[in-house]
CSV table of C-alpha atoms in Angstrom, one decimal:
chain,number,residue,atom,x,y,z
A,187,GLY,CA,104.8,-38.4,71.1
A,188,TYR,CA,108.6,-39.1,70.8
A,189,SER,CA,109.5,-35.4,70.3
A,190,GLN,CA,108.0,-34.5,73.7
A,191,LEU,CA,109.9,-37.0,75.8
A,192,PRO,CA,112.5,-35.5,78.2
A,193,ARG,CA,115.3,-37.3,76.3
A,194,SER,CA,114.1,-35.8,73.0
A,195,VAL,CA,113.8,-32.3,74.4
A,196,HIS,CA,116.8,-32.3,76.7
A,197,GLY,CA,119.0,-34.8,74.9
A,198,LEU,CA,121.3,-37.1,76.8
A,199,ASP,CA,120.8,-35.2,80.1
A,200,GLY,CA,117.1,-36.0,79.9
A,201,ALA,CA,117.8,-39.7,80.0
A,202,PRO,CA,118.4,-40.9,83.6
A,203,GLU,CA,120.5,-43.8,82.4
A,204,TRP,CA,122.9,-41.6,80.5
A,205,PRO,CA,125.5,-41.3,83.4
A,206,ALA,CA,125.6,-45.1,83.6
A,207,ILE,CA,126.0,-45.4,79.8
A,208,ARG,CA,128.7,-42.7,79.8
A,209,ALA,CA,130.6,-44.7,82.5
A,210,MET,CA,130.6,-47.6,80.1
A,211,LEU,CA,131.9,-45.7,77.0
A,212,PRO,CA,135.5,-45.9,75.8
A,213,GLU,CA,137.5,-42.8,75.0
A,214,LEU,CA,136.1,-41.6,71.6
A,215,LYS,CA,138.8,-39.2,70.5
A,216,GLY,CA,139.9,-40.1,67.0
A,217,LYS,CA,137.4,-43.0,66.7
A,218,ARG,CA,135.2,-43.9,63.8
A,219,VAL,CA,131.7,-44.3,65.4
A,220,VAL,CA,128.5,-45.8,64.2
A,221,ASP,CA,125.2,-44.9,66.0
A,222,LEU,CA,122.4,-47.4,65.3
A,223,GLY,CA,119.0,-45.7,65.8
A,224,CYS,CA,120.3,-42.2,66.3
A,225,GLY,CA,116.9,-40.4,66.7
A,226,PHE,CA,117.4,-36.7,66.8
A,227,GLY,CA,121.2,-37.1,66.9
A,228,TRP,CA,122.0,-36.3,70.5
A,229,PHE,CA,124.6,-39.0,70.9
A,230,ALA,CA,126.1,-38.4,67.5
A,231,ARG,CA,126.7,-34.8,68.3
A,232,TRP,CA,128.1,-35.7,71.7
A,233,ALA,CA,130.5,-38.2,70.2
A,234,SER,CA,131.6,-35.6,67.7
A,235,GLY,CA,132.1,-33.1,70.5
A,236,GLN,CA,134.2,-35.8,72.3
A,237,GLY,CA,136.6,-35.7,69.3
A,238,ALA,CA,135.3,-38.7,67.4
A,239,ALA,CA,136.9,-38.7,63.9
A,240,GLN,CA,133.6,-39.4,62.2
A,241,VAL,CA,130.1,-40.5,63.1
A,242,LEU,CA,127.8,-42.5,60.9
A,243,ALA,CA,124.3,-42.0,62.4
A,244,LEU,CA,121.5,-44.2,61.2
A,245,ASP,CA,117.8,-44.1,61.8
A,246,LEU,CA,114.7,-45.6,60.1
A,247,SER,CA,112.7,-42.4,60.4
A,248,GLU,CA,113.0,-39.8,57.7
A,249,GLN,CA,111.6,-37.2,60.1
A,250,MET,CA,114.1,-37.9,62.8
A,251,ILE,CA,117.0,-37.8,60.4
A,252,ALA,CA,115.7,-34.5,59.0
A,253,ARG,CA,115.5,-33.0,62.4
A,254,ALA,CA,118.9,-34.4,63.4
A,255,LYS,CA,120.5,-32.8,60.3
A,256,ALA,CA,118.8,-29.5,61.1
A,257,SER,CA,120.1,-29.6,64.7
A,258,THR,CA,123.7,-30.4,63.7
A,259,GLN,CA,126.6,-28.1,62.7
A,260,ALA,CA,129.4,-30.7,63.0
A,261,ALA,CA,130.7,-31.7,59.5
A,262,ASN,CA,131.9,-35.1,60.6
A,263,ILE,CA,128.5,-36.6,61.3
A,264,ASP,CA,126.9,-38.4,58.4
A,265,TYR,CA,123.2,-39.0,59.0
A,266,GLN,CA,121.5,-41.7,56.9
A,267,ILE,CA,118.1,-43.3,56.7
A,268,ALA,CA,118.6,-47.0,57.3
A,269,ASP,CA,116.5,-50.0,58.3
A,270,LEU,CA,118.6,-51.9,60.9
A,271,GLU,CA,116.8,-55.2,59.9
A,272,GLN,CA,118.4,-54.9,56.4
A,273,LEU,CA,121.6,-53.2,57.4
A,274,SER,CA,124.9,-53.7,55.7
A,275,LEU,CA,128.1,-51.9,56.8
A,276,PRO,CA,131.6,-52.0,55.4
A,277,ALA,CA,134.0,-54.4,57.1
A,278,GLY,CA,136.3,-53.1,59.8
A,279,ALA,CA,135.1,-49.6,59.3
A,280,PHE,CA,134.3,-48.5,62.8
A,281,ASP,CA,136.1,-48.3,66.2
A,282,PHE,CA,133.0,-48.0,68.3
A,283,ALA,CA,129.3,-49.0,67.8
A,284,TYR,CA,126.5,-47.5,69.9
A,285,SER,CA,122.8,-47.9,70.1
A,286,SER,CA,120.2,-46.5,72.5
A,287,LEU,CA,116.8,-48.2,72.9
A,288,ALA,CA,116.6,-49.4,69.3
A,289,PHE,CA,117.3,-53.1,69.2
A,290,HIS,CA,114.1,-54.2,70.9
A,291,TYR,CA,112.3,-53.2,67.7
A,292,ILE,CA,114.5,-55.6,65.7
A,293,GLU,CA,113.2,-59.0,64.9
A,294,ASP,CA,116.4,-60.6,63.7
A,295,PHE,CA,119.0,-59.5,66.3
A,296,GLY,CA,121.4,-62.3,65.3
A,297,LYS,CA,121.7,-60.9,61.8
A,298,LEU,CA,122.2,-57.4,63.0
A,299,ALA,CA,124.8,-58.5,65.6
A,300,ALA,CA,126.8,-60.3,62.9
A,301,THR,CA,126.6,-57.2,60.7
A,302,ILE,CA,127.9,-55.0,63.6
A,303,HIS,CA,130.7,-57.4,64.5
A,304,GLN,CA,132.1,-57.5,61.0
A,305,SER,CA,131.9,-53.7,60.7
A,306,LEU,CA,134.1,-53.2,63.8
A,307,ALA,CA,137.9,-53.3,63.9
A,308,PRO,CA,139.4,-56.0,66.2
A,309,GLY,CA,139.2,-54.9,69.8
A,310,ALA,CA,136.6,-52.3,69.1
A,311,GLN,CA,133.8,-51.7,71.7
A,312,PHE,CA,130.1,-51.9,71.3
A,313,VAL,CA,127.7,-50.4,73.9
A,314,PHE,CA,124.0,-50.5,73.6
A,315,THR,CA,120.8,-50.2,75.6
A,316,ILE,CA,117.5,-52.0,75.1
A,317,GLU,CA,114.2,-52.1,77.0
A,318,HIS,CA,114.7,-54.7,79.8
A,319,PRO,CA,112.9,-58.0,79.0
A,320,VAL,CA,111.2,-57.9,82.5
A,321,TYR,CA,109.7,-54.6,81.4
A,322,MET,CA,108.6,-55.9,78.0
A,323,ALA,CA,107.5,-59.4,78.8
A,324,PRO,CA,104.2,-59.0,80.6
A,325,SER,CA,100.8,-59.3,79.0
A,326,GLN,CA,99.8,-56.2,81.0
A,327,PRO,CA,103.0,-54.2,81.4
A,328,GLY,CA,102.0,-51.6,84.0
A,329,TRP,CA,102.3,-51.2,87.8
A,330,THR,CA,99.5,-52.9,89.8
A,331,ALA,CA,98.9,-53.5,93.5
A,332,SER,CA,99.1,-56.7,95.4
A,333,ALA,CA,96.3,-57.8,97.7
A,334,ASP,CA,98.1,-56.0,100.6
A,335,GLY,CA,98.6,-52.8,98.6
A,336,ARG,CA,102.2,-53.0,97.6
A,337,ARG,CA,103.3,-51.8,94.2
A,338,ILE,CA,104.1,-54.8,92.1
A,339,TRP,CA,105.2,-55.4,88.5
A,340,PRO,CA,102.9,-58.2,87.2
A,341,LEU,CA,105.4,-60.4,85.4
A,342,ASP,CA,104.2,-63.2,83.1
A,343,GLY,CA,105.3,-64.7,79.8
A,344,TYR,CA,109.0,-64.0,80.5
A,345,SER,CA,110.3,-67.1,78.7
A,346,ILE,CA,107.9,-66.7,75.8
A,347,GLU,CA,110.0,-64.8,73.3
A,348,GLY,CA,108.6,-62.9,70.3
A,349,PRO,CA,106.5,-60.0,69.4
A,350,ARG,CA,104.9,-57.7,71.9
A,351,ARG,CA,102.5,-54.9,71.0
A,352,THR,CA,102.1,-51.8,73.1
A,353,ASP,CA,100.3,-48.5,72.7
A,354,TRP,CA,103.3,-46.4,73.9
A,355,LEU,CA,103.7,-43.3,71.8
A,356,ALA,CA,101.8,-44.8,68.9
A,357,LYS,CA,99.1,-47.5,68.8
A,358,GLY,CA,100.2,-51.1,68.3
A,359,VAL,CA,104.0,-50.5,68.3
A,360,LEU,CA,105.7,-53.8,67.6
A,361,LYS,CA,108.6,-54.8,69.8
A,362,TYR,CA,110.5,-58.1,70.1
A,363,HIS,CA,110.9,-59.7,73.5
A,364,ARG,CA,114.1,-61.7,74.1
A,365,THR,CA,115.4,-62.9,77.4
A,366,ILE,CA,118.7,-61.5,78.7
A,367,GLY,CA,120.2,-64.9,78.1
A,368,THR,CA,119.2,-64.8,74.4
A,369,THR,CA,120.5,-61.3,73.9
A,370,LEU,CA,123.9,-62.2,75.4
A,371,ASN,CA,124.1,-65.5,73.7
A,372,VAL,CA,123.5,-63.8,70.3
A,373,LEU,CA,126.4,-61.5,71.0
A,374,ILE,CA,128.6,-64.3,72.1
A,375,HIS,CA,127.7,-66.3,69.0
A,376,ALA,CA,128.5,-63.3,66.8
A,377,GLY,CA,132.0,-63.3,68.2
A,378,PHE,CA,131.7,-60.6,70.9
A,379,ASN,CA,133.1,-60.7,74.3
A,380,VAL,CA,130.6,-59.6,76.9
A,381,ARG,CA,132.4,-56.9,79.0
A,382,HIS,CA,129.6,-55.4,81.2
A,383,VAL,CA,125.9,-56.0,81.8
A,384,GLN,CA,123.9,-53.5,83.8
A,385,GLU,CA,120.2,-53.7,84.5
A,386,TRP,CA,119.8,-50.0,85.0
A,387,ALA,CA,118.5,-48.6,88.2
A,388,PRO,CA,118.6,-45.0,89.5
A,389,THR,CA,121.2,-44.0,92.1
A,390,ALA,CA,120.2,-42.8,95.5
A,391,ASP,CA,121.1,-39.3,94.4
A,392,GLN,CA,118.8,-39.6,91.4
A,393,VAL,CA,115.9,-40.9,93.5
A,394,ALA,CA,116.5,-38.0,96.0
A,395,ALA,CA,116.4,-35.5,93.1
A,396,ASN,CA,113.4,-37.2,91.4
A,397,PRO,CA,111.4,-39.4,93.8
A,398,GLY,CA,109.3,-40.7,90.9
A,399,LEU,CA,112.4,-42.7,89.9
A,400,ALA,CA,112.0,-44.9,93.0
A,401,GLU,CA,109.7,-47.3,91.2
A,402,GLU,CA,112.5,-48.1,88.8
A,403,LEU,CA,114.1,-50.0,91.7
A,404,ASP,CA,111.2,-52.4,91.8
A,405,ARG,CA,111.7,-53.7,88.3
A,406,PRO,CA,114.4,-53.0,85.7
A,407,MET,CA,113.3,-50.9,82.7
A,408,MET,CA,116.5,-50.9,80.7
A,409,LEU,CA,119.4,-53.2,80.0
A,410,LEU,CA,122.8,-51.7,79.2
A,411,VAL,CA,125.5,-53.9,77.6
A,412,ALA,CA,129.1,-53.4,76.7
A,413,ALA,CA,130.8,-55.9,74.4
A,414,GLN,CA,134.0,-56.1,72.6
A,415,ARG,CA,135.0,-57.5,69.2
B,269,GLY,CA,112.9,-81.0,103.7
B,270,TYR,CA,115.8,-81.2,101.2
B,271,SER,CA,116.0,-85.0,101.2
B,272,GLN,CA,112.4,-85.3,99.9
B,273,LEU,CA,112.9,-83.1,96.9
B,274,PRO,CA,112.6,-84.9,93.6
B,275,ARG,CA,116.2,-83.9,92.8
B,276,SER,CA,117.3,-85.4,96.1
B,277,VAL,CA,115.5,-88.6,95.6
B,278,HIS,CA,115.9,-89.1,91.8
B,279,GLY,CA,119.2,-87.2,91.4
B,280,LEU,CA,120.0,-85.3,88.3
B,281,ASP,CA,117.0,-86.7,86.4
B,282,GLY,CA,114.7,-85.2,89.1
B,283,ALA,CA,115.9,-81.8,88.2
B,284,PRO,CA,114.1,-80.4,85.2
B,285,GLU,CA,117.0,-78.1,84.3
B,286,TRP,CA,119.4,-81.0,84.1
B,287,PRO,CA,119.1,-81.5,80.3
B,288,ALA,CA,119.9,-77.8,79.8
B,289,ILE,CA,122.9,-78.0,82.1
B,290,ARG,CA,124.1,-81.1,80.5
B,291,ALA,CA,124.1,-79.4,77.1
B,292,MET,CA,126.4,-76.7,78.5
B,293,LEU,CA,128.9,-79.1,80.0
B,294,PRO,CA,132.3,-79.8,78.4
B,295,GLU,CA,133.6,-83.4,77.9
B,296,LEU,CA,134.7,-84.5,81.4
B,297,LYS,CA,136.8,-87.5,80.4
B,298,GLY,CA,140.2,-87.2,82.2
B,299,LYS,CA,139.3,-83.9,83.8
B,300,ARG,CA,139.9,-82.7,87.3
B,301,VAL,CA,136.6,-81.5,88.6
B,302,VAL,CA,135.5,-79.5,91.6
B,303,ASP,CA,131.8,-79.4,92.6
B,304,LEU,CA,130.9,-76.5,94.9
B,305,GLY,CA,127.9,-77.4,97.0
B,306,CYS,CA,127.6,-81.0,96.1
B,307,GLY,CA,124.6,-82.0,98.2
B,308,PHE,CA,124.1,-85.7,98.1
B,309,GLY,CA,126.8,-86.1,95.4
B,310,TRP,CA,124.6,-86.8,92.4
B,311,PHE,CA,126.7,-84.6,90.1
B,312,ALA,CA,130.0,-85.8,91.5
B,313,ARG,CA,129.1,-89.4,90.8
B,314,TRP,CA,127.8,-88.5,87.3
B,315,ALA,CA,131.1,-86.8,86.6
B,316,SER,CA,133.1,-89.8,87.8
B,317,GLY,CA,130.9,-92.0,85.6
B,318,GLN,CA,131.7,-89.7,82.6
B,319,GLY,CA,135.4,-90.5,83.1
B,320,ALA,CA,136.5,-87.5,85.1
B,321,ALA,CA,140.0,-88.2,86.5
B,322,GLN,CA,139.1,-87.0,90.0
B,323,VAL,CA,136.3,-85.0,91.6
B,324,LEU,CA,136.6,-82.8,94.7
B,325,ALA,CA,133.0,-82.4,96.0
B,326,LEU,CA,132.4,-79.8,98.7
B,327,ASP,CA,129.5,-79.0,100.9
B,328,LEU,CA,128.9,-77.1,104.1
B,329,SER,CA,126.5,-79.7,105.4
B,330,GLU,CA,128.1,-82.5,107.4
B,331,GLN,CA,124.9,-84.6,107.0
B,332,MET,CA,124.9,-84.2,103.2
B,333,ILE,CA,128.6,-85.1,102.9
B,334,ALA,CA,128.0,-88.2,105.1
B,335,ARG,CA,125.1,-89.3,102.9
B,336,ALA,CA,127.1,-88.5,99.7
B,337,LYS,CA,129.9,-90.7,101.0
B,338,ALA,CA,127.5,-93.5,101.9
B,339,SER,CA,126.0,-93.4,98.4
B,340,THR,CA,129.3,-93.5,96.6
B,341,GLN,CA,131.5,-96.4,95.4
B,342,ALA,CA,133.8,-94.4,93.1
B,343,ALA,CA,137.3,-94.1,94.6
B,344,ASN,CA,138.1,-90.9,92.7
B,345,ILE,CA,135.6,-88.7,94.5
B,346,ASP,CA,136.9,-86.8,97.5
B,347,TYR,CA,134.0,-85.4,99.6
B,348,GLN,CA,134.9,-82.6,102.0
B,349,ILE,CA,133.0,-80.3,104.3
B,350,ALA,CA,133.8,-76.8,103.3
B,351,ASP,CA,132.3,-73.3,103.7
B,352,LEU,CA,132.3,-71.7,100.3
B,353,GLU,CA,132.4,-68.2,101.9
B,354,GLN,CA,135.9,-69.1,103.3
B,355,LEU,CA,137.1,-71.4,100.6
B,356,SER,CA,140.6,-71.7,99.4
B,357,LEU,CA,141.6,-74.0,96.6
B,358,PRO,CA,145.0,-74.8,95.1
B,359,ALA,CA,146.1,-72.8,92.0
B,360,GLY,CA,145.5,-74.3,88.6
B,361,ALA,CA,144.3,-77.6,90.2
B,362,PHE,CA,141.0,-78.1,88.2
B,363,ASP,CA,139.9,-78.4,84.6
B,364,PHE,CA,136.2,-77.9,85.3
B,365,ALA,CA,134.3,-76.2,88.1
B,366,TYR,CA,130.6,-76.9,88.7
B,367,SER,CA,128.0,-75.7,91.1
B,368,SER,CA,124.2,-76.3,91.3
B,369,LEU,CA,122.0,-73.9,93.2
B,370,ALA,CA,124.5,-73.0,95.9
B,371,PHE,CA,125.9,-69.5,95.1
B,372,HIS,CA,122.8,-67.6,96.0
B,373,TYR,CA,123.5,-68.5,99.6
B,374,ILE,CA,126.9,-66.8,99.3
B,375,GLU,CA,127.3,-63.3,100.5
B,376,ASP,CA,130.7,-62.5,99.0
B,377,PHE,CA,130.4,-63.9,95.4
B,378,GLY,CA,133.3,-61.8,94.2
B,379,LYS,CA,135.7,-63.5,96.6
B,380,LEU,CA,134.5,-66.9,95.7
B,381,ALA,CA,134.7,-66.2,91.9
B,382,ALA,CA,138.3,-65.1,92.3
B,383,THR,CA,139.0,-68.3,94.3
B,384,ILE,CA,137.5,-70.4,91.6
B,385,HIS,CA,139.3,-68.6,88.8
B,386,GLN,CA,142.7,-69.1,90.3
B,387,SER,CA,141.9,-72.7,90.9
B,388,LEU,CA,141.2,-73.4,87.3
B,389,ALA,CA,143.7,-74.2,84.5
B,390,PRO,CA,143.8,-71.7,81.7
B,391,GLY,CA,140.9,-72.4,79.3
B,392,ALA,CA,139.0,-74.4,81.9
B,393,GLN,CA,135.2,-74.2,82.0
B,394,PHE,CA,133.0,-73.2,84.8
B,395,VAL,CA,129.2,-74.0,84.7
B,396,PHE,CA,126.9,-73.1,87.5
B,397,THR,CA,123.2,-72.5,88.3
B,398,ILE,CA,121.6,-70.2,90.8
B,399,GLU,CA,118.2,-69.2,91.7
B,400,HIS,CA,117.1,-66.5,89.2
B,401,PRO,CA,117.1,-63.0,90.7
B,402,VAL,CA,113.5,-62.4,89.4
B,403,TYR,CA,112.5,-65.4,91.5
B,404,MET,CA,114.4,-64.3,94.6
B,405,ALA,CA,113.8,-60.5,94.5
B,406,PRO,CA,110.1,-60.1,95.5
B,407,SER,CA,109.0,-59.2,99.0
B,408,GLN,CA,106.3,-61.8,98.6
B,409,PRO,CA,107.8,-64.4,96.2
B,410,GLY,CA,104.8,-66.5,95.3
B,411,TRP,CA,102.3,-66.6,92.4
B,412,THR,CA,99.3,-64.2,92.7
B,413,ALA,CA,96.4,-63.2,90.5
B,414,SER,CA,95.9,-60.0,88.7
B,415,ALA,CA,92.6,-58.1,88.9
B,416,ASP,CA,91.5,-59.9,85.7
B,417,GLY,CA,92.5,-63.3,87.1
B,418,ARG,CA,95.8,-64.0,85.3
B,419,ARG,CA,98.6,-65.7,87.1
B,420,ILE,CA,101.3,-63.2,87.7
B,421,TRP,CA,104.6,-63.0,89.5
B,422,PRO,CA,104.6,-60.0,91.8
B,423,LEU,CA,108.0,-58.5,91.1
B,424,ASP,CA,109.4,-55.8,93.3
B,425,GLY,CA,112.7,-54.8,94.8
B,426,TYR,CA,114.6,-56.2,91.8
B,427,SER,CA,117.4,-53.6,92.0
B,428,ILE,CA,117.8,-53.7,95.7
B,429,GLU,CA,120.5,-56.3,96.2
B,430,GLY,CA,121.3,-58.0,99.5
B,431,PRO,CA,119.8,-60.5,101.9
B,432,ARG,CA,116.4,-62.3,101.3
B,433,ARG,CA,114.9,-64.6,103.9
B,434,THR,CA,112.4,-67.3,103.0
B,435,ASP,CA,110.8,-70.1,104.7
B,436,TRP,CA,111.5,-72.7,102.0
B,437,LEU,CA,112.6,-76.0,103.5
B,438,ALA,CA,113.6,-74.3,106.7
B,439,LYS,CA,112.4,-71.2,108.4
B,440,GLY,CA,114.3,-68.0,107.7
B,441,VAL,CA,116.8,-69.4,105.2
B,442,LEU,CA,119.1,-66.6,104.2
B,443,LYS,CA,119.8,-66.0,100.5
B,444,TYR,CA,121.6,-63.1,98.8
B,445,HIS,CA,119.9,-61.4,95.9
B,446,ARG,CA,122.1,-60.1,93.1
B,447,THR,CA,120.9,-58.9,89.7
B,448,ILE,CA,122.0,-60.9,86.6
B,449,GLY,CA,124.2,-57.9,85.7
B,450,THR,CA,126.0,-58.1,89.0
B,451,THR,CA,126.5,-61.8,88.8
B,452,LEU,CA,128.0,-61.6,85.3
B,453,ASN,CA,130.1,-58.5,86.1
B,454,VAL,CA,131.6,-60.3,89.1
B,455,LEU,CA,132.6,-63.2,86.8
B,456,ILE,CA,134.1,-60.8,84.2
B,457,HIS,CA,135.9,-58.9,86.9
B,458,ALA,CA,137.4,-62.1,88.2
B,459,GLY,CA,138.8,-62.8,84.7
B,460,PHE,CA,136.2,-65.1,83.3
B,461,ASN,CA,134.8,-65.0,79.8
B,462,VAL,CA,131.1,-65.4,79.8
B,463,ARG,CA,130.2,-68.2,77.3
B,464,HIS,CA,126.5,-68.9,77.7
B,465,VAL,CA,123.7,-67.5,79.8
B,466,GLN,CA,120.4,-69.3,80.1
B,467,GLU,CA,117.3,-68.3,82.0
B,468,TRP,CA,116.0,-71.8,82.3
B,469,ALA,CA,112.6,-72.6,81.0
B,470,PRO,CA,111.0,-75.9,80.4
B,471,THR,CA,110.8,-77.2,76.8
B,472,ALA,CA,107.4,-77.9,75.1
B,473,ASP,CA,108.1,-81.6,75.6
B,474,GLN,CA,108.7,-81.1,79.3
B,475,VAL,CA,105.5,-79.1,79.7
B,476,ALA,CA,103.5,-81.8,77.8
B,477,ALA,CA,104.9,-84.4,80.2
B,478,ASN,CA,104.5,-82.3,83.3
B,479,PRO,CA,101.8,-79.6,82.8
B,480,GLY,CA,102.7,-78.1,86.2
B,481,LEU,CA,106.0,-76.8,84.6
B,482,ALA,CA,104.0,-74.4,82.4
B,483,GLU,CA,104.2,-71.7,85.2
B,484,GLU,CA,107.9,-71.7,84.8
B,485,LEU,CA,107.4,-70.0,81.4
B,486,ASP,CA,105.9,-67.0,83.2
B,487,ARG,CA,108.9,-66.1,85.3
B,488,PRO,CA,112.4,-67.6,85.3
B,489,MET,CA,113.3,-69.7,88.3
B,490,MET,CA,116.9,-70.5,87.6
B,491,LEU,CA,119.9,-68.9,85.9
B,492,LEU,CA,122.4,-71.2,84.2
B,493,VAL,CA,125.8,-69.7,83.3
B,494,ALA,CA,128.8,-71.1,81.5
B,495,ALA,CA,132.1,-69.2,81.7
B,496,GLN,CA,135.7,-69.9,80.8
B,497,ARG,CA,139.0,-69.0,82.4
């Protein structure tokens, strides 16, 4: 399950997209940070270590929050159980919002984007990652082979937004497929300026160190977005 | 060839994405418009008909410009042969820039985006369409069937940007594959604000009227972008 994933065991360095995310982050020193879907708290602790003034770290899972608290010494991280679908946050309370691989579980992203926008100070940045819609869309989301034996990603249903169920980690996990266009338009409609969009792919160095990552060049698995209030 | 395509014969109404593009367009009355890759001039004439003050309509193809001129009565459309790779445009000379399905033939999109940006008045809009990178990326870009007989789009090579050759219309036509992220980041880097991103798909009404369009729901064929200087 989740706790055995490399990114759960090794933290940020277990996530191959972390160097790309880090390059998109603003300076965090002195910033008030909110982490939406904090899991075991790896990013919250990293932000605290970077000199963030305070970090509000939210997750739906009681067990994750308990483990995050047990793994944390920093006094300026406030872990709270929260449902992002029903979130409310104080106005102008944060200088940076972050979320890793959580928003594709959210049905009403428009409501959440508006909540985040009003919680940020003017000019504040917002960086998040989600599962890439090309990865999530297919009715059978797994590698297959073409007639001539090439590895292909069997895309279908890309423009049909809405629920997708998979048996990853747990049976019948419910995710919500949205096109890249929809995700960006929701941000723009909420008042954000889109600053950077990256369909994550491994670097040549990463593929050399871990040849299994080569398949990520064939279809994008994650979408990284930086926006600004 | 190109001249037999529905959009070449029937103009804008022969292009199923036209209603979606039209919904993204600003009011053109009194505007100075540049059309990059004007083909037979259908959009240039439409813009003139909408009250645009003047339209500069550019295309690489001498034959297309000749036919565009022959099809046009409006005196405020200036057709010119131009290579978008080597384009220069006067500064602040336009209030709206448009391009339909041309930029994916351009190798250096960054240079072109900078040229367009400086040619626009502050606040001016820029709407363009390109072939969607999911459509362009694959080594074998055609529908295939999965083992269980579903129609699938065999995606591979998505993150490998660069030239793609196809035999559409003419043998060995050279296109340039860029991810959505790269296209948007180029715009942002050039100084544009991204205003709307649409991975075009047919509406339910369009599919009802033309059932063949249903396959466009399985993988996006075109990307529509609105940006603002």
